[in-house]
Coordinates of C-alpha atoms in Angstrom, one line a residue:
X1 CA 141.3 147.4 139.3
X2 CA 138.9 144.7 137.4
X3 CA 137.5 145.9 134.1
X4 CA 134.7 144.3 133.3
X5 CA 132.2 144.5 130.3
X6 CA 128.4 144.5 130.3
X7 CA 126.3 142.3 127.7
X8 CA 122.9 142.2 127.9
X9 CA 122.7 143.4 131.4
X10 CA 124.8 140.8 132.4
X11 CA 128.2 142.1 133.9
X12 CA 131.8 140.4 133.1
X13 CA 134.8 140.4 134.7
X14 CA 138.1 140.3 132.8
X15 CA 139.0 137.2 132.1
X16 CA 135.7 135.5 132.2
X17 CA 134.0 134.9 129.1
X18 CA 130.3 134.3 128.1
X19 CA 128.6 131.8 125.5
X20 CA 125.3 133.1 124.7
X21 CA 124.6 130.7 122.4
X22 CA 125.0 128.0 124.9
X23 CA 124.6 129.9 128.2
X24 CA 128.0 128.5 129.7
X25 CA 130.4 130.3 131.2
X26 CA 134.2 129.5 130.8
X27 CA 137.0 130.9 132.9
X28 CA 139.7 129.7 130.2
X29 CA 138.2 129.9 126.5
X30 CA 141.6 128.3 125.4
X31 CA 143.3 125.5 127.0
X32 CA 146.0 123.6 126.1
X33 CA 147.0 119.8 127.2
X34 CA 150.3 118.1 127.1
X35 CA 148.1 115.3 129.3
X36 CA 148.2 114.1 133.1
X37 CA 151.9 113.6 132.7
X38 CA 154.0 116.0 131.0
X39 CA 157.2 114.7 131.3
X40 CA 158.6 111.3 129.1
X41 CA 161.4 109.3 129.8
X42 CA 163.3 107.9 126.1
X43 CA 165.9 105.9 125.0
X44 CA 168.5 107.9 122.6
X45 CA 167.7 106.8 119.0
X46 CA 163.9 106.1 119.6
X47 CA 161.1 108.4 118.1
X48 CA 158.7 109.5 120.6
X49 CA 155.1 111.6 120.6
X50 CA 155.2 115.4 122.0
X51 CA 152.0 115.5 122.8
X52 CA 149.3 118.4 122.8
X53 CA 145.9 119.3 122.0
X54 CA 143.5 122.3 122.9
X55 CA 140.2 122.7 124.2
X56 CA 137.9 126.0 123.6
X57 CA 134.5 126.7 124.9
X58 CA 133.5 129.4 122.5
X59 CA 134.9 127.9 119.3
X60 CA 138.4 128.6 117.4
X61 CA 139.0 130.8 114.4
X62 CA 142.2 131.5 113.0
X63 CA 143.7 129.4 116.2
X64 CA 147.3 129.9 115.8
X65 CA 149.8 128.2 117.5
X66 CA 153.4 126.6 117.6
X67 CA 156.0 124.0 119.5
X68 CA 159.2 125.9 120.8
X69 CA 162.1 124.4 122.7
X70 CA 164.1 126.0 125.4
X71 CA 167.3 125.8 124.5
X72 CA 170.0 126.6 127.6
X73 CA 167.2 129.6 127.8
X74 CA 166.7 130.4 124.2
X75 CA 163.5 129.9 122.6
X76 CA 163.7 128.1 119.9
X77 CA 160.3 127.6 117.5
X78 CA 160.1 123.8 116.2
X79 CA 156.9 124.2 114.2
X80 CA 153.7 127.0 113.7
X81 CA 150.7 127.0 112.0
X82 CA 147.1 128.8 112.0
X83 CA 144.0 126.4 112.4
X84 CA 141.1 128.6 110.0
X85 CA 138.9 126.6 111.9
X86 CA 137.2 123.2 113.2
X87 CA 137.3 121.6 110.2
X88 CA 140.2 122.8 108.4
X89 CA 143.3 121.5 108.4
X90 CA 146.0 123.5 109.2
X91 CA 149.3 124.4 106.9
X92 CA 151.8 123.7 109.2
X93 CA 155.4 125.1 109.5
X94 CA 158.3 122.8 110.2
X95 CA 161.5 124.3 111.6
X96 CA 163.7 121.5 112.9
X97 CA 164.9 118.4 111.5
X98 CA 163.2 114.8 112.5
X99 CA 160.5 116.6 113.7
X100 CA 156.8 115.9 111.9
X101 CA 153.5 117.3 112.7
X102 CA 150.7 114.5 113.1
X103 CA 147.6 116.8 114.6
X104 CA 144.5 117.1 113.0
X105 CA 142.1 120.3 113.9
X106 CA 139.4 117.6 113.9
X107 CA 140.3 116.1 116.7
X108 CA 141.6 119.4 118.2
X109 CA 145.7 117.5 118.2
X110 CA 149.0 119.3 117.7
X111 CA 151.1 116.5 118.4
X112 CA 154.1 116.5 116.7
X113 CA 156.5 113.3 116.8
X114 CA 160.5 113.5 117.0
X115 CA 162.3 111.0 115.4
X116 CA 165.6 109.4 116.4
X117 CA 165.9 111.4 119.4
X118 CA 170.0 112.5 120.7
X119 CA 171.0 114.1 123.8
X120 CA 170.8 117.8 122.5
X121 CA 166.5 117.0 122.1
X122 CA 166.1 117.2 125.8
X123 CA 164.7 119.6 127.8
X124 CA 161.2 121.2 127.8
X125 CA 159.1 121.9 124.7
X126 CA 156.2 124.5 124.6
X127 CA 152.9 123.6 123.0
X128 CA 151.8 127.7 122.5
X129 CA 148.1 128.5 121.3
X130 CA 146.6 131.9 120.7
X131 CA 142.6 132.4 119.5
X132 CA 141.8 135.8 118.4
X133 CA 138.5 135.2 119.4
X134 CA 139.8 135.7 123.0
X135 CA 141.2 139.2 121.7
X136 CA 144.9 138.3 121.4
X137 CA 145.2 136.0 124.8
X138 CA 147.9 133.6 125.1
X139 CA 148.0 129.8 126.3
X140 CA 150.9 127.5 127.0
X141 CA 152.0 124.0 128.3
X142 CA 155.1 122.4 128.8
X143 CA 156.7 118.7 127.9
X144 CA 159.8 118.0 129.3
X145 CA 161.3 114.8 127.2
X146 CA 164.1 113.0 129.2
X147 CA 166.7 111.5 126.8
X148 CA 168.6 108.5 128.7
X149 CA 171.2 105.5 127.3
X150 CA 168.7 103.0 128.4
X151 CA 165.5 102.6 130.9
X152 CA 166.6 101.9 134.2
X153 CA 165.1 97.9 134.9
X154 CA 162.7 98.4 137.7
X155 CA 163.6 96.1 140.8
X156 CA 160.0 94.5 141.9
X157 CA 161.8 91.9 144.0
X158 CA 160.7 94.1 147.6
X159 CA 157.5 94.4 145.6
X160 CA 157.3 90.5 145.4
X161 CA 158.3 89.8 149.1
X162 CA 155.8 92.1 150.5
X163 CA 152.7 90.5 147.9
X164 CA 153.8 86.5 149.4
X165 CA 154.3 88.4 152.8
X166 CA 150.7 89.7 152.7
X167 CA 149.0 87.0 151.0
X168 CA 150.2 84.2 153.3
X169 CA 148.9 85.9 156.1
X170 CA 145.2 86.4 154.4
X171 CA 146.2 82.4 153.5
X172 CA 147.1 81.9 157.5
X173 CA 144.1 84.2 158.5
X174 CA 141.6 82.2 156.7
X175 CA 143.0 78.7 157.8
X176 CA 142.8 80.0 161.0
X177 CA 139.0 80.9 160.4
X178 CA 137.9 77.6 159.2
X179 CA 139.7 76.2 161.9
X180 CA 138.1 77.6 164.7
X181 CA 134.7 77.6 162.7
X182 CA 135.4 73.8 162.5
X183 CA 136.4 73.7 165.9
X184 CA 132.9 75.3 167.1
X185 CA 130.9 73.0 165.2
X186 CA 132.0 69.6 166.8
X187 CA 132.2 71.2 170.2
X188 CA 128.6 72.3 169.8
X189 CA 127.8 68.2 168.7
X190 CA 129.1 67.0 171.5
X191 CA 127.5 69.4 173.9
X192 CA 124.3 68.2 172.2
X193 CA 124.7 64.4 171.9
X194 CA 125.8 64.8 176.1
X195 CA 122.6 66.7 176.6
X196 CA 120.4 63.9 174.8
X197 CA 122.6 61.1 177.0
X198 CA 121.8 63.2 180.6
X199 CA 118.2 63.5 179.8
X200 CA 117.8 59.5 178.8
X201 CA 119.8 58.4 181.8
X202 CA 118.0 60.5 184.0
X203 CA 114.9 58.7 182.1
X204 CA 116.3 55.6 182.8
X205 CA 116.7 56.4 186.7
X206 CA 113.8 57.6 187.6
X207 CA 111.8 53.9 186.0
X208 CA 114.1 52.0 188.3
X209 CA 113.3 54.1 191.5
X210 CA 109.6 54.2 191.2
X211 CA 109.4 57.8 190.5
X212 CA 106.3 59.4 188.4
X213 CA 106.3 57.6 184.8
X214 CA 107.4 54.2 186.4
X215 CA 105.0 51.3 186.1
X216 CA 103.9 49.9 189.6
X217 CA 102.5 46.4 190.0
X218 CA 99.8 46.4 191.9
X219 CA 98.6 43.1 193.6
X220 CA 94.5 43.0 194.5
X221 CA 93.2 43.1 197.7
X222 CA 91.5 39.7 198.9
X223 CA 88.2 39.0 200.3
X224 CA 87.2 38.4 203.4
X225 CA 86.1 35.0 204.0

């Protein structure tokens, strides 16, 4: 069964949380990002950017949170620390070597960078938030960093073939265009200029027949005597 809770007359379900002050509504007060794609592909030796940052619609205080890596099943916690709140920094807790924390709380970023990544650093990393504003709820998302000897050289030569394949028939297409455009135009001049040569010969034929338009000579009539 639903609990819900009544401010104001207003009824709430669990879950769903209301800001008077701004008269929104939120279905998840605390959100956490790893961005559109949480998954990164790195070389072994390279540093790379676990990414994560949070989002809350009724404000933070106390936030705390932490990075923990799955290790063949066992959690294992990177890094903690408790944001006071929007403005304060956070004193952060650092577990495991190479890593470093570059967040800041005022641009709402736990991002923490690894350095000189090996084999044993892959797998998936939580990014873990908790805001006792929401009475002790929690919020997670997951990285999953790929570590590799090298990236693999994408092949863009079927890429290429189909791009000349395409363009050169838009290239024939539009040759083929002007061509018949072209081909219209003088058929329709020499339609005209074959009109204009019926019409004067037919002129022309009708003077030498004595048809209307011709010029008769007419000789006078002579007196009688």
């Amino acid at each position: 069964m639903t609990s819900s809770t009544n401010y104001d007359g207003v009824e709430l379900n669990e879950g769903s949380i209301y800001g008077g002050t701004e008269g929104a509504w939120c279905s998840e007060a605390l959100e956490m990002s790893v961005g559109k794609i949480p998954f990164l592909e790195a070389v072994n030796g390279s540093t790379v950017l676990l990414p994560c940052i949070y989002s809350s619609c009724i404000g933070i205080k106390d936030l705390y949170f932490n990075w923990q890596f799955n290790d063949n099943g066992t959690m294992r916690k990177v890094c903690e620390g408790v944001i006071p709140t929007e403005t304060v920094e956070p004193h952060v807790n650092v577990y495991k070597d190479r890593v470093e924390f570059i967040g800041s709380s005022k641009t709402s970023n736990i991002s923490i960078l690894l350095w000189n990544v090996t084999f044993d650093d892959e797998g998936e990393y939580t990014c873990f938030g908790r805001n006792p504003k929401e009475k002790g709820k929690n919020h997670s998302a997951i990285f999953t960093l790929i570590v590799v000897d090298e990236l693999k050289v994408v092949d863009n030569t079927l890429t290429i073939i189909i791009a000349s394949a395409v363009g050169g028939a838009i290239g024939l297409l539009m040759a083929f265009m002007l061509l018949k455009n072209f081909t219209l135009y003088v058929l329709a001049k020499i339609e005209e200029k074959n009109k204009e040569c019926l019409v004067s010969s037919s002129g022309i034929d009708n003077t030498e027949n004595g048809l209307s338009g011709s010029k008769v000579d007419s000789k006078a009539t002579p007196k009688k005597a």
